[in-house]
Every structure is written in structure tokens, then in C-alpha cells.
mmCIF file of C-alpha atoms in Angstrom:
data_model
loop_
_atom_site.group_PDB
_atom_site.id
_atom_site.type_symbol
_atom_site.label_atom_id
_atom_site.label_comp_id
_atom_site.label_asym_id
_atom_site.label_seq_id
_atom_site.Cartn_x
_atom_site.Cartn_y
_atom_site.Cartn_z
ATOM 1 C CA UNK V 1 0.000 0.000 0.000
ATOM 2 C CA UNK V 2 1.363 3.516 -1.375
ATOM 3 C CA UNK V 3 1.781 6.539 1.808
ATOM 4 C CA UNK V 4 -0.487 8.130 -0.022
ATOM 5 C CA UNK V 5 -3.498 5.833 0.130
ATOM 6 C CA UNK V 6 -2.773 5.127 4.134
ATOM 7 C CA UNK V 7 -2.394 8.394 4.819
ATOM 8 C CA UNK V 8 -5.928 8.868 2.816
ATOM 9 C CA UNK V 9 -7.402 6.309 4.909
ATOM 10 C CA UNK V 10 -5.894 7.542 8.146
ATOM 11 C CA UNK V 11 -6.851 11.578 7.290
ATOM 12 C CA UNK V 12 -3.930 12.352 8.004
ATOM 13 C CA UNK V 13 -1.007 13.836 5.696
ATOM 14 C CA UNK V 14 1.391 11.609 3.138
ATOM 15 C CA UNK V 15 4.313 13.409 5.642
ATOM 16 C CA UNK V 16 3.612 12.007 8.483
ATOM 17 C CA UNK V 17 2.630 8.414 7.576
ATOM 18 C CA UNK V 18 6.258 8.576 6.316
ATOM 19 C CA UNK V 19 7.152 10.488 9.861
ATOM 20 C CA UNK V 20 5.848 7.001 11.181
ATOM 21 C CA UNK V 21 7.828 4.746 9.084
ATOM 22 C CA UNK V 22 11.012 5.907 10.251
ATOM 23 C CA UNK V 23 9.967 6.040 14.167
ATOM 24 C CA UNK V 24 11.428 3.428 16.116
ATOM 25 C CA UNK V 25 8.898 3.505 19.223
ATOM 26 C CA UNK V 26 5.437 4.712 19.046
ATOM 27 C CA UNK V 27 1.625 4.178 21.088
ATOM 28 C CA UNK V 28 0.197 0.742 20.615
ATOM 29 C CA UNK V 29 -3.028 2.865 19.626
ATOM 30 C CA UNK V 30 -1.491 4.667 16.797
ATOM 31 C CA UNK V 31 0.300 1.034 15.340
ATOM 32 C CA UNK V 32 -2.934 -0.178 15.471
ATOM 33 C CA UNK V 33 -4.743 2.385 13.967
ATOM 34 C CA UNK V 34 -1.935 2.181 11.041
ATOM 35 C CA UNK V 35 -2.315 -1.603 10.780
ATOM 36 C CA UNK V 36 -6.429 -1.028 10.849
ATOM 37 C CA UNK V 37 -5.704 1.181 7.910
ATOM 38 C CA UNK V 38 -4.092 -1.112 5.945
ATOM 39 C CA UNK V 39 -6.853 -3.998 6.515
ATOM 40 C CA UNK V 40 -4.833 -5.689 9.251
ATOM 41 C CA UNK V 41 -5.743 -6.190 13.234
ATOM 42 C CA UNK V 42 -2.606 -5.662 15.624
ATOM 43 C CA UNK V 43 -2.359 -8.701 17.656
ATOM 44 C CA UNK V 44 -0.207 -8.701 20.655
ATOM 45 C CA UNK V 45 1.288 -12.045 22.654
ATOM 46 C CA UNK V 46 3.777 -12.936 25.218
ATOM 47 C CA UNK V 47 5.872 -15.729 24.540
ATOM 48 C CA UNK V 48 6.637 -17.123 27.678
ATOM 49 C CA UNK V 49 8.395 -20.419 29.323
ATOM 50 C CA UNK V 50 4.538 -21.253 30.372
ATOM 51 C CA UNK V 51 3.824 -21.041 26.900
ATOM 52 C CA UNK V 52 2.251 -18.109 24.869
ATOM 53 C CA UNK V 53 -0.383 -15.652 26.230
ATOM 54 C CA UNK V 54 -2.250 -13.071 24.313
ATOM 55 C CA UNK V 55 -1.967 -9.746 25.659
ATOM 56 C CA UNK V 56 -5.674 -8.550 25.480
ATOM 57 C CA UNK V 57 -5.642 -4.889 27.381
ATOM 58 C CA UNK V 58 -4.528 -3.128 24.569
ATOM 59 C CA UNK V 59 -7.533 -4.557 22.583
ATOM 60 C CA UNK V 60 -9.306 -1.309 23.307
ATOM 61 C CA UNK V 61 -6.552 1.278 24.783
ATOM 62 C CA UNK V 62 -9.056 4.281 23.822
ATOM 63 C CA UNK V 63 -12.300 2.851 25.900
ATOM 64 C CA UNK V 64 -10.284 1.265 29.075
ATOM 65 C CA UNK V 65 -6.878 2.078 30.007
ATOM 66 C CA UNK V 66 -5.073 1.056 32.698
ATOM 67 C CA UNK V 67 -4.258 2.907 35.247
ATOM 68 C CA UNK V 68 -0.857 1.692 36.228
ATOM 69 C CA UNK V 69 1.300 -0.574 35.012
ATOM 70 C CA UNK V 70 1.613 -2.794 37.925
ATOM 71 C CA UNK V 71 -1.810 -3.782 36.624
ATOM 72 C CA UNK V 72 -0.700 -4.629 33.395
ATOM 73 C CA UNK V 73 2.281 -7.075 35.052
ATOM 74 C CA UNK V 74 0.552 -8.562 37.321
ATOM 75 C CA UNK V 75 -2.449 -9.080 34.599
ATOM 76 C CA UNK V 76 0.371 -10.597 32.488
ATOM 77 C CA UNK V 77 1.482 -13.075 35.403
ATOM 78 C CA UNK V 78 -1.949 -14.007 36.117
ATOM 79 C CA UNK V 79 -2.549 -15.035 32.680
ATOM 80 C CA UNK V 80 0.662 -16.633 31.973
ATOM 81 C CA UNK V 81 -0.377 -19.111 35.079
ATOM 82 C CA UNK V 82 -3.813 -19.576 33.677
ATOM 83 C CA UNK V 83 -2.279 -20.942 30.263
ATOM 84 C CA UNK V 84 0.695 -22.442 32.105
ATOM 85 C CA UNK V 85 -1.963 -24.797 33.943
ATOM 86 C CA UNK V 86 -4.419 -25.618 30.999
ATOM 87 C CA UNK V 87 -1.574 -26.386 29.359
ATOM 88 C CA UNK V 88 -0.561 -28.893 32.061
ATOM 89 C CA UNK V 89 -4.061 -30.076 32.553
#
């Protein structure tokens, strides 16, 4: 896909979708907005000794976000046992 047409479908300038291309850290919300722009979906895991574990809080950054990021780590160990055991079970 040509800058042009993502920047179309982000309404946003040709500039700064090439601004993004040459970032090397940015929000989740704004790589997933790109990636939404393009047709994609952003998916997000943890590969872990346990085994893998989708990272799901960032599914809707705009609508819940966290409010510290002990949350998110301890969120991340709790699910990380939760798929360490089914995958034992």
C-alpha cells in the first residue's frame, strides 16, 4: 500500500505516515490504527516459558486504560499461570 493511500485512509497527511515509518517507538493505539488502515488487526502475545499468552488490554486502549502498570504485570502473570496450567491439565 502507497503513503499516499494510508495516509488517505488515516486523514492524516502523506508526511507524516512517512514520519511514522522511520519512528522506532510509538503508542500501541497509533500502530494499530496504522495496521487497521491497511486492513490488518494488531495482535499482541507474550511468549513465555509457560507457553504463549495473548496480551488482550490493549484490545481497546481508547475505551479502558489502565491505570498503572503494575496492573498490566501482574495481569500478564496471572494469565501466563492460567495458560501455564491448561496447558498442564
Amino acid at each position: 500500500m502507497s503513503q499516499q493511500t494510508l495516509a488517505s485512509n488515516l486523514g492524516i497527511a502523506q508526511g507524516s505516515v512517512s514520519k511514522m515509518e522511520r519512528r522506532t517507538d510509538m503508542y500501541i493505539s497509533t500502530l494499530r490504527s496504522y495496521i487497521e488502515a491497511m486492513g490488518g488487526a494488531l495482535v499482541i502475545q507474550a511468549h513465555l516459558p509457560e507457553g504463549v499468552v495473548p496480551i488482550e488490554q490493549f484490545s481497546s486502549i481508547e475505551e479502558r486504560p489502565e491505570k498503572h502498570i503494575t496492573s498490566r504485570i501482574v495481569g500478564l502473570r496471572n494469565a501466563a499461570r492460567v495458560t501455564a496450567h491448561a496447558h498442564a491439565g
